[in-house]
Coordinates of N, CA and C in Angstrom, one line a residue:
X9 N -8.0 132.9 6.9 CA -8.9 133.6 7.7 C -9.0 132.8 9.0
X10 N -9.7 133.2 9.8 CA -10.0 132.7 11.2 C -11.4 133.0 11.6
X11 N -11.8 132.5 12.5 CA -13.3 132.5 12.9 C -13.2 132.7 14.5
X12 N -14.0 133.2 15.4 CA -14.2 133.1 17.0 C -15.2 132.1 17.1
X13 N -15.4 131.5 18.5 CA -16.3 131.2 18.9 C -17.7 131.2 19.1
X14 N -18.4 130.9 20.2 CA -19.7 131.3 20.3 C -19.8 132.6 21.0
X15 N -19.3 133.0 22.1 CA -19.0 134.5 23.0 C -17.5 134.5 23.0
X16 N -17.1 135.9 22.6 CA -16.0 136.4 23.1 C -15.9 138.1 23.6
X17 N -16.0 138.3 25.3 CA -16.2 139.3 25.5 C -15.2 139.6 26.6
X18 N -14.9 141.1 26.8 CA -13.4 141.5 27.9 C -14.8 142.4 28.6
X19 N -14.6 142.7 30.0 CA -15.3 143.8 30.6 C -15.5 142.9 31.9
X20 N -17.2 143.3 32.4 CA -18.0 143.1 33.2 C -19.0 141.9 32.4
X21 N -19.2 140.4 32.4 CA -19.8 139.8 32.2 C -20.5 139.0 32.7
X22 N -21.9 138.3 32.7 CA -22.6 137.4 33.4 C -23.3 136.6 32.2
X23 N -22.7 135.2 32.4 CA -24.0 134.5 31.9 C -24.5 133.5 32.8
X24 N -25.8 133.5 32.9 CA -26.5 132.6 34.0 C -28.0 131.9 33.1
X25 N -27.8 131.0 34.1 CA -29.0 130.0 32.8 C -29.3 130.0 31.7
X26 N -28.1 129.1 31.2 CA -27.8 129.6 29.6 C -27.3 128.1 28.8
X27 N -27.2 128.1 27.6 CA -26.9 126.9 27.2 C -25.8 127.5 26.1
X28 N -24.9 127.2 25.9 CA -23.8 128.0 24.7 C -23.0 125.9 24.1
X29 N -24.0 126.2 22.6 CA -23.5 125.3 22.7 C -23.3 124.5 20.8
X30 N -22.4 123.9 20.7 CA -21.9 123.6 19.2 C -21.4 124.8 18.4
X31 N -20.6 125.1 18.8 CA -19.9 126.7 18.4 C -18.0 126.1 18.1
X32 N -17.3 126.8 17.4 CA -16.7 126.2 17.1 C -15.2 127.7 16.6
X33 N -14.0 127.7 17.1 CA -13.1 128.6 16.7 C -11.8 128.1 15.8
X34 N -11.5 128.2 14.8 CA -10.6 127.9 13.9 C -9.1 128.8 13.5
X35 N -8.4 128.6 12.4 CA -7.6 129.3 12.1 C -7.2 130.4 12.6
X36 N -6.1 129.9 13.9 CA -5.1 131.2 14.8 C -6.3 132.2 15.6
X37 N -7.7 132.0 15.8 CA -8.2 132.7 16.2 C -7.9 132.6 18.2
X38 N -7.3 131.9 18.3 CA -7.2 131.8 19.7 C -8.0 130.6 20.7
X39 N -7.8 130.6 21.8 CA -8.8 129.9 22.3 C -9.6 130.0 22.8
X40 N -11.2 128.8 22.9 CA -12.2 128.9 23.7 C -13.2 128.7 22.6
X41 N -13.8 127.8 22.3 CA -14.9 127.2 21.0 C -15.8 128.0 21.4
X42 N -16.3 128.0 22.4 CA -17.3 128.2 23.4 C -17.9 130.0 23.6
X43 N -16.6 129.8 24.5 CA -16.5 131.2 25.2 C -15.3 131.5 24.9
X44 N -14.4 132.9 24.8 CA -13.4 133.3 25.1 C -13.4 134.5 25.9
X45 N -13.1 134.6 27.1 CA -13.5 135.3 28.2 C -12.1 136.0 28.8
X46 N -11.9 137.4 28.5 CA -11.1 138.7 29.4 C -11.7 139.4 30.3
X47 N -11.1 139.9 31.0 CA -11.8 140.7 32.0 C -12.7 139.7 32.9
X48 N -13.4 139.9 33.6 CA -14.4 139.3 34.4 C -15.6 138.7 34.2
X49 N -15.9 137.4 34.2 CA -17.0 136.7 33.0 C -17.7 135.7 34.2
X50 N -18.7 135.8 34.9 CA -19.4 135.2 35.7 C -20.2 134.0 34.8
X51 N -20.0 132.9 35.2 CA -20.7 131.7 34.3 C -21.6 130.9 35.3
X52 N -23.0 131.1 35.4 CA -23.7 130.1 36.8 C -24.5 129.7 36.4
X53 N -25.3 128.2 36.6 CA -26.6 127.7 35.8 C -26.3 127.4 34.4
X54 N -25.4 127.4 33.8 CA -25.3 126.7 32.5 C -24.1 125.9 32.1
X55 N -24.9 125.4 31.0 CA -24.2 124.5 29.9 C -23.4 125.0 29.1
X56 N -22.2 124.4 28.7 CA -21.0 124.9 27.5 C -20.5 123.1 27.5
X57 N -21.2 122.9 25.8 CA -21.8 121.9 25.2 C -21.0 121.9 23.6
X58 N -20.5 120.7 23.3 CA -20.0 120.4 22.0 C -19.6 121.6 21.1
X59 N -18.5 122.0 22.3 CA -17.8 123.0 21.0 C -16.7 122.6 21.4
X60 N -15.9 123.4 20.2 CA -14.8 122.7 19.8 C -13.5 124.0 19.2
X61 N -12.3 123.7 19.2 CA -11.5 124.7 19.6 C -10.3 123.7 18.7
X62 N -9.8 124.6 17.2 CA -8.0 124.2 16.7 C -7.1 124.5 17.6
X63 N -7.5 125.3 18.4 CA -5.9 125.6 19.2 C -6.5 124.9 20.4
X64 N -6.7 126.1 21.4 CA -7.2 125.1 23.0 C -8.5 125.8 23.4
X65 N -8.9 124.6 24.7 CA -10.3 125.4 25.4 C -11.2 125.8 24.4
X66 N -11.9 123.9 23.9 CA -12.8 123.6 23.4 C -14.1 124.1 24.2
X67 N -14.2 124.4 25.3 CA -15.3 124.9 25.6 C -15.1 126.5 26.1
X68 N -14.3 126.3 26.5 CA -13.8 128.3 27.5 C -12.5 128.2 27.5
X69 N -11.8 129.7 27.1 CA -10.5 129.9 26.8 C -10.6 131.6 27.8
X70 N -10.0 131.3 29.2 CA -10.3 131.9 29.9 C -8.8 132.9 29.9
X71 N -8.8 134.1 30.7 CA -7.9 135.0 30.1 C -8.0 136.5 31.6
X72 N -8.8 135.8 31.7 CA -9.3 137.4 33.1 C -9.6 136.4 34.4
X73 N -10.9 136.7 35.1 CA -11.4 136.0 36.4 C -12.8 135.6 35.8
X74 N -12.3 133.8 35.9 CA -13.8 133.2 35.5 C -14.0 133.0 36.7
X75 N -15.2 132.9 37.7 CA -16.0 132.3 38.4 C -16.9 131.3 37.7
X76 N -16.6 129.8 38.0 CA -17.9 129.2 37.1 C -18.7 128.2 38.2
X77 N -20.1 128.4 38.2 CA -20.9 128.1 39.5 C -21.9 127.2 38.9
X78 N -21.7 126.1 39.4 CA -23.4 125.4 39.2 C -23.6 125.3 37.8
X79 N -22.8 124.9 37.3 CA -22.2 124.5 35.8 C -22.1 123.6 35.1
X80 N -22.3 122.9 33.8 CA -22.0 121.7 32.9 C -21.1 121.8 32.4
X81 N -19.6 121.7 31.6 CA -18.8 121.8 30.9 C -18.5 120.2 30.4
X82 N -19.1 120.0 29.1 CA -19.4 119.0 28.8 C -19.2 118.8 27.1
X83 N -18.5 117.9 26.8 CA -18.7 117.1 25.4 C -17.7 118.1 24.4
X84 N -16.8 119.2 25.1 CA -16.2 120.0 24.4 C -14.7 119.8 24.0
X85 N -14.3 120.0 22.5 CA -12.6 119.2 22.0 C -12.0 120.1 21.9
X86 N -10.8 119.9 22.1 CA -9.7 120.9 21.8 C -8.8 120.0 20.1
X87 N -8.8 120.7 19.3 CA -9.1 119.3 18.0 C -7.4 119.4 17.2
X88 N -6.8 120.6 17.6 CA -5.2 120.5 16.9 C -4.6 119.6 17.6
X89 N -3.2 119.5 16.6 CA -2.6 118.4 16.9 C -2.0 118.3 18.4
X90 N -1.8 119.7 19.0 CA -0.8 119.5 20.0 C -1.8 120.6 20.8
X91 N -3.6 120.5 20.7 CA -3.8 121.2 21.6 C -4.1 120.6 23.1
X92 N -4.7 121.8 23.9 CA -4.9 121.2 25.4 C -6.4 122.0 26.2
X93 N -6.3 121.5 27.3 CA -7.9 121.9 27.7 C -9.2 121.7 26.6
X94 N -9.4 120.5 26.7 CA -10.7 120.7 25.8 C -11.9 120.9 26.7
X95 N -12.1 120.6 28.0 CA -13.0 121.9 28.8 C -12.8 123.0 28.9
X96 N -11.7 123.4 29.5 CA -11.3 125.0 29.9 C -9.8 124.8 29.4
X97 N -9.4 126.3 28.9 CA -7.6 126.4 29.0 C -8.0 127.3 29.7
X98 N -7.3 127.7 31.2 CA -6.8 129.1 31.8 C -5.7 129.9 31.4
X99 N -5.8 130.9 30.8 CA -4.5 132.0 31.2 C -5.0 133.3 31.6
X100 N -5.5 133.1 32.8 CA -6.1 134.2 33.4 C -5.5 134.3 34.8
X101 N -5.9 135.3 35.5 CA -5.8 135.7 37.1 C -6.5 134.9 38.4
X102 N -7.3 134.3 37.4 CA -7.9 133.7 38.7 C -9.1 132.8 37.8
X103 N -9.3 131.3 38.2 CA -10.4 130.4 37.6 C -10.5 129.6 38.7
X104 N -12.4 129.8 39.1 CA -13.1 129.3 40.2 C -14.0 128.3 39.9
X105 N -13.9 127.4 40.0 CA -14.7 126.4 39.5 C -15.6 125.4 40.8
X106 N -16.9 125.8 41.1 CA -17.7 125.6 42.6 C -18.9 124.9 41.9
X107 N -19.0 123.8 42.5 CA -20.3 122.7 42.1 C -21.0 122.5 41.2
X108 N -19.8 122.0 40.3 CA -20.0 121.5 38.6 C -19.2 120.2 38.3
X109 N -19.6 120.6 36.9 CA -19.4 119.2 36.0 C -18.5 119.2 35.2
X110 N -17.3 118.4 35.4 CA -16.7 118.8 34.0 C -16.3 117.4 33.0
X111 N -17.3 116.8 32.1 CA -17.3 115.9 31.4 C -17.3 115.6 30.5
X112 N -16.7 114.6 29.4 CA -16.8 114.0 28.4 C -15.9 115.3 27.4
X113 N -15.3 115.6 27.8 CA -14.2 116.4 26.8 C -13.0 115.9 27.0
X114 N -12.4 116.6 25.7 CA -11.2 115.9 25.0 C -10.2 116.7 24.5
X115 N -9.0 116.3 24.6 CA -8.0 117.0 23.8 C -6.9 116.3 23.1
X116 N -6.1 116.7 21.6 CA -5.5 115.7 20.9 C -4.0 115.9 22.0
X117 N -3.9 116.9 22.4 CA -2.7 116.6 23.1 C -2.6 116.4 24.0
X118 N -3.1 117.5 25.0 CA -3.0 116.9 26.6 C -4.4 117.9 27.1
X119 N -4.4 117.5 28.9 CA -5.4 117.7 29.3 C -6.9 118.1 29.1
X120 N -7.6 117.0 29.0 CA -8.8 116.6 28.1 C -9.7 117.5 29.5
X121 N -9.6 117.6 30.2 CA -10.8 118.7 30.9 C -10.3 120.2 31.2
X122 N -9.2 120.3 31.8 CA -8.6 121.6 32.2 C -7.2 121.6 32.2
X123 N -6.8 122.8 31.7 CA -5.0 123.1 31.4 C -5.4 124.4 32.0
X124 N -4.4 124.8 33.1 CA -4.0 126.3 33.8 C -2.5 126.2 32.8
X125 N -2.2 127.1 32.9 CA -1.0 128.2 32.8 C -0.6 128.9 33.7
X126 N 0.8 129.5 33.5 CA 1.0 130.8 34.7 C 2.7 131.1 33.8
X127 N 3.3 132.1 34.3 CA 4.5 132.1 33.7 C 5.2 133.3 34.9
X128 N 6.1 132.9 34.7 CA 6.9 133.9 36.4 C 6.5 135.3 36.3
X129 N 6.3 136.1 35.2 CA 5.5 136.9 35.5 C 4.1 137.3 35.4
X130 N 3.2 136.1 35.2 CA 1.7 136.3 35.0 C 1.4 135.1 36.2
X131 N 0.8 135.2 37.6 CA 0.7 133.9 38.0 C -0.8 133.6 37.9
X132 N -1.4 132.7 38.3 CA -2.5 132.4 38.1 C -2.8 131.8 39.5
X133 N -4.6 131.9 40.0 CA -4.6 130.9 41.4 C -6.6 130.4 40.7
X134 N -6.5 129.0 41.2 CA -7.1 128.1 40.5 C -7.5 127.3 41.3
X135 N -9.1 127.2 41.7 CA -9.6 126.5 42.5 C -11.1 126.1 41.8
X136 N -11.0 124.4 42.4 CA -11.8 123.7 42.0 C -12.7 122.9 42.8
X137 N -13.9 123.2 43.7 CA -14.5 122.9 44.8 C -15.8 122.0 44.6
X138 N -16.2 121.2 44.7 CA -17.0 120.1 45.3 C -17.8 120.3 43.9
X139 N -17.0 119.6 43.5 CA -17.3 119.3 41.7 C -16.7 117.7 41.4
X140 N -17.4 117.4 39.6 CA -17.2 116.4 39.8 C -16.6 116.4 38.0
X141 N -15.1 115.9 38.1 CA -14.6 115.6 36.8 C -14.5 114.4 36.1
X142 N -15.0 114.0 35.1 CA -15.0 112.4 34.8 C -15.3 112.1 33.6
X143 N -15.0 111.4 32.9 CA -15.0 110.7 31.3 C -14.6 111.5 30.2
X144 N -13.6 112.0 30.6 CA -12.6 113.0 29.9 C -11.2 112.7 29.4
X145 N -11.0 112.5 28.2 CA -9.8 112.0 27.7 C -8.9 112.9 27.1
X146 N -7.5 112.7 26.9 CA -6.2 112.9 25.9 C -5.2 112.1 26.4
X147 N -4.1 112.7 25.4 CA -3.1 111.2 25.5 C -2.2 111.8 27.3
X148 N -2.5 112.4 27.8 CA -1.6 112.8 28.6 C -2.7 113.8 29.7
X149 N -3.0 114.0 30.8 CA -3.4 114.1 31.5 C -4.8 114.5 31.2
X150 N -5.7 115.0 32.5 CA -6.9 115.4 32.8 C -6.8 116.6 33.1
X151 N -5.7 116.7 34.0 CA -6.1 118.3 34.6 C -4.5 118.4 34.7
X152 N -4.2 119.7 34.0 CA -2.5 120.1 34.0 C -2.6 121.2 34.6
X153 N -1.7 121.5 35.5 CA -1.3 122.8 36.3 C -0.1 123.3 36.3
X154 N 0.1 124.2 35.4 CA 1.6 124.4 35.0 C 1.6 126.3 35.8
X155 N 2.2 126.4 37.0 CA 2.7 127.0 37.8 C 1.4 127.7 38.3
X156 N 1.7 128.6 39.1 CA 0.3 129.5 39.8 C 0.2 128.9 40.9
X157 N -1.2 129.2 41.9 CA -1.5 128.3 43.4 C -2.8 127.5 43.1
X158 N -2.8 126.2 43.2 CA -4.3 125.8 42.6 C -4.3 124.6 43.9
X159 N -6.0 124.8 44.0 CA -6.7 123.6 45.4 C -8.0 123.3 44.3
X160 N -7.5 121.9 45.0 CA -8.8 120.8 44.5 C -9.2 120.1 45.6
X161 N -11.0 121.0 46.3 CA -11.8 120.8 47.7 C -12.5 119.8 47.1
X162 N -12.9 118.9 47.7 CA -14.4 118.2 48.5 C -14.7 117.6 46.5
X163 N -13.7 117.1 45.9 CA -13.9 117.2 44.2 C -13.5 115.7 44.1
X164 N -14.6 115.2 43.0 CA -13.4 114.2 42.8 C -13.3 114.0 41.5
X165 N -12.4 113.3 41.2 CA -11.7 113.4 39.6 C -11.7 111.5 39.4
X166 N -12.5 110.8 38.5 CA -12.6 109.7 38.1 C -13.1 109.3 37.1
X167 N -12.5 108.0 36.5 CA -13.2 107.6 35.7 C -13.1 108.1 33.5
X168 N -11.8 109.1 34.3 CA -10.8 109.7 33.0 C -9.9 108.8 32.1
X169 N -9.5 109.1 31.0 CA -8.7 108.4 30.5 C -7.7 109.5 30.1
X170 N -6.3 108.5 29.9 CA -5.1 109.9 29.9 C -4.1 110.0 30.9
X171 N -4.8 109.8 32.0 CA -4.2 109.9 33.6 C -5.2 110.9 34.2
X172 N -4.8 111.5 35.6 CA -5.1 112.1 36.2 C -4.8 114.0 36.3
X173 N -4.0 113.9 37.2 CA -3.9 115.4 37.3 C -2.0 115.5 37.2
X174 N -2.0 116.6 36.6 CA -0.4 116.7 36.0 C 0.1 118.0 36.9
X175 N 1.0 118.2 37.7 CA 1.3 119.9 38.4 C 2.6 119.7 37.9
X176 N 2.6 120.9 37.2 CA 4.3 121.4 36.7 C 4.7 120.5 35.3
X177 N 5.4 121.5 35.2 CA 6.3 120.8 33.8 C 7.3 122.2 33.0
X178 N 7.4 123.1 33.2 CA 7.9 124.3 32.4 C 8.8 124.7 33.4
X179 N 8.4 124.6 35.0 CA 9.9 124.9 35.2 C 8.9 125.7 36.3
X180 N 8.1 127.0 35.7 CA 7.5 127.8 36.7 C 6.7 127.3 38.1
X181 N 7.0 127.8 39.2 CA 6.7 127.4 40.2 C 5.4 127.4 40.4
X182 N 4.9 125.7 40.6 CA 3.6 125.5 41.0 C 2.9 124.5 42.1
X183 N 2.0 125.7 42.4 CA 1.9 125.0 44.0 C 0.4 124.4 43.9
X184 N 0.2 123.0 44.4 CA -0.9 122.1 44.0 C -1.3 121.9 45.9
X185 N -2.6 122.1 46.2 CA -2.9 121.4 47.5 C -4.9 120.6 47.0
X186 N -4.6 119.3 47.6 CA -5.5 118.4 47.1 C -6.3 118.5 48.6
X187 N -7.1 118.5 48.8 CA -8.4 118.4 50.2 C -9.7 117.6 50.2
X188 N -9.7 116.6 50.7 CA -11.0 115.8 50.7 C -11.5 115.3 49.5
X189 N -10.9 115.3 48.7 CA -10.9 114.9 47.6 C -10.6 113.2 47.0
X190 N -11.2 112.6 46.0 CA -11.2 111.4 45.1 C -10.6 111.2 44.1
X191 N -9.1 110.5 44.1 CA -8.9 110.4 42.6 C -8.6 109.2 42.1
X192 N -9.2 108.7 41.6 CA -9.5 107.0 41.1 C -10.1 106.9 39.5
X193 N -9.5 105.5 39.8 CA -10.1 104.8 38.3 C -9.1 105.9 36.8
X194 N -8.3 106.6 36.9 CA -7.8 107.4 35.5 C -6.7 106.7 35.2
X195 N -7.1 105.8 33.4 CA -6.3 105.1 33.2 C -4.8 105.7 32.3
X196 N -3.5 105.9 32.4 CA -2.4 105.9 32.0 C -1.3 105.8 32.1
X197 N -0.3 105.9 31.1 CA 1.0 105.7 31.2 C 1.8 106.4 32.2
X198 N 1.3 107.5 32.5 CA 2.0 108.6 33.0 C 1.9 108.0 34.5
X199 N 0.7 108.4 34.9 CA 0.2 108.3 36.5 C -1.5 108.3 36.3
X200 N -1.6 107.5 37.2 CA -3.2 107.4 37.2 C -3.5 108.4 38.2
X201 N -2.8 108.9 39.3 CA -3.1 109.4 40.5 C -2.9 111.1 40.1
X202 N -1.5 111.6 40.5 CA -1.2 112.1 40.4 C 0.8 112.3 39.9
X203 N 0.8 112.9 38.9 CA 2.2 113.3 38.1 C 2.8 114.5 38.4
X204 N 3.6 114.7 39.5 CA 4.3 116.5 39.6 C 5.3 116.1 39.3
X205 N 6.2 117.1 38.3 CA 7.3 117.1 37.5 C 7.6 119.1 37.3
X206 N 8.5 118.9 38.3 CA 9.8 120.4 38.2 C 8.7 120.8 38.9
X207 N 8.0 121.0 40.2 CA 6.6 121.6 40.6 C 7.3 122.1 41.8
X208 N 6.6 123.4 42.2 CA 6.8 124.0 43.3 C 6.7 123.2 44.7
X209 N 5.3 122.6 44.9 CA 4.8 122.1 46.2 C 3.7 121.5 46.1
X210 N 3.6 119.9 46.6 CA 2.4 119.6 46.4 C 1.7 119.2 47.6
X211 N 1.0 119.1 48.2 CA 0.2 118.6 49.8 C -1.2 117.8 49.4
X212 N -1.8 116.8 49.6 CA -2.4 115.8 49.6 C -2.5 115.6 51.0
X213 N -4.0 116.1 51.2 CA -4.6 115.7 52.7 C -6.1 115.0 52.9
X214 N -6.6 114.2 53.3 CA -8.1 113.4 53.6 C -8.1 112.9 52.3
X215 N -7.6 112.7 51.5 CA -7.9 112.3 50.0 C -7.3 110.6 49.4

């Protein structure tokens, strides 16, 4: 059998000042401990808190257009062997992430706060603005961006373990632009800074 999370809804959705939190999805049910969010899912003023996810996106397993505003994404695991995003996994159209938190999550395989997707025919665009990412682990990056267009504004990313920010690896074309942004102190093998591998374009400016 298999279990969902805490919310899993497709449509028109809003949650605003809210706390979603110790919720947990198992056996092939997909991803997002938390949340599992299709269609359009507005997230502002809240917490998504110690949940936990066998496959990916121990806190939100995004899938349509998340907008997430003024937010905590915090303390949440992605707990299979080879999963990823234990904040957020993206495989959606569009994930906005504007003056939040994304901390202390984990994942056993890679990107312990956020993993995008995209695939040559589903692209994805992924923006991450004057937010702050930090004490977030797995063995292999923080933030993976595997194809789509994604900017990281006025954000900084420190204080991770695992490495830092990963663009590309599948081949699909991915375009990474970094702006005024901080990326220090993320300790690993890979790259502390920044690792692009088979990536479309990457630009690093004020940062």
């Amino acid at each position: 059998g298999a279990t969902v999370g805490g919310i899993s809804g497709s449509g028109d959705w809003m949650i605003s000042n809210s706390v979603i939190d110790g919720n947990s999805n198992w056996g092939g049910a997909g991803s997002g401990g938390g949340i599992s969010a299709n269609g359009i899912m507005t997230i502002s003023g809240s917490t998504i808190s110690n949940n936990s996810s066998t496959a990916s996106g121990g806190g939100i397993g995004n899938y349509g257009d998340l907008p997430l505003i003024g937010s905590a994404i915090s303390n949440n695991s992605a707990t299979g062997t080879n999963s990823y995003g234990g904040g957020i996994f993206n495989f959606g159209d569009m994930l906005t992430i504007i003056n939040s938190t994304i901390s202390g999550n984990s994942a056993n395989g890679y990107s312990g706060a956020i993993r995008s997707r995209a695939t040559p025919t589903r692209s994805s665009t992924v923006t991450v603005a004057d937010s702050l990412i930090t004490n977030n682990a797995s063995p292999r990056s923080v933030i993976h961006f595997d194809g789509g267009i994604n900017l990281i504004k006025g954000t900084t990313v420190a204080g991770n373990s695992g490495g830092s920010i990963q663009s590309g690896d599948s081949g699909v074309d991915t375009h990474l632009t970094i702006v005024d942004s901080t990326i220090s102190g993320n300790g690993s093998s890979y790259a502390d800074g920044i690792w692009a591998i088979r990536t479309g374009s990457l630009s690093v400016h004020n940062s």
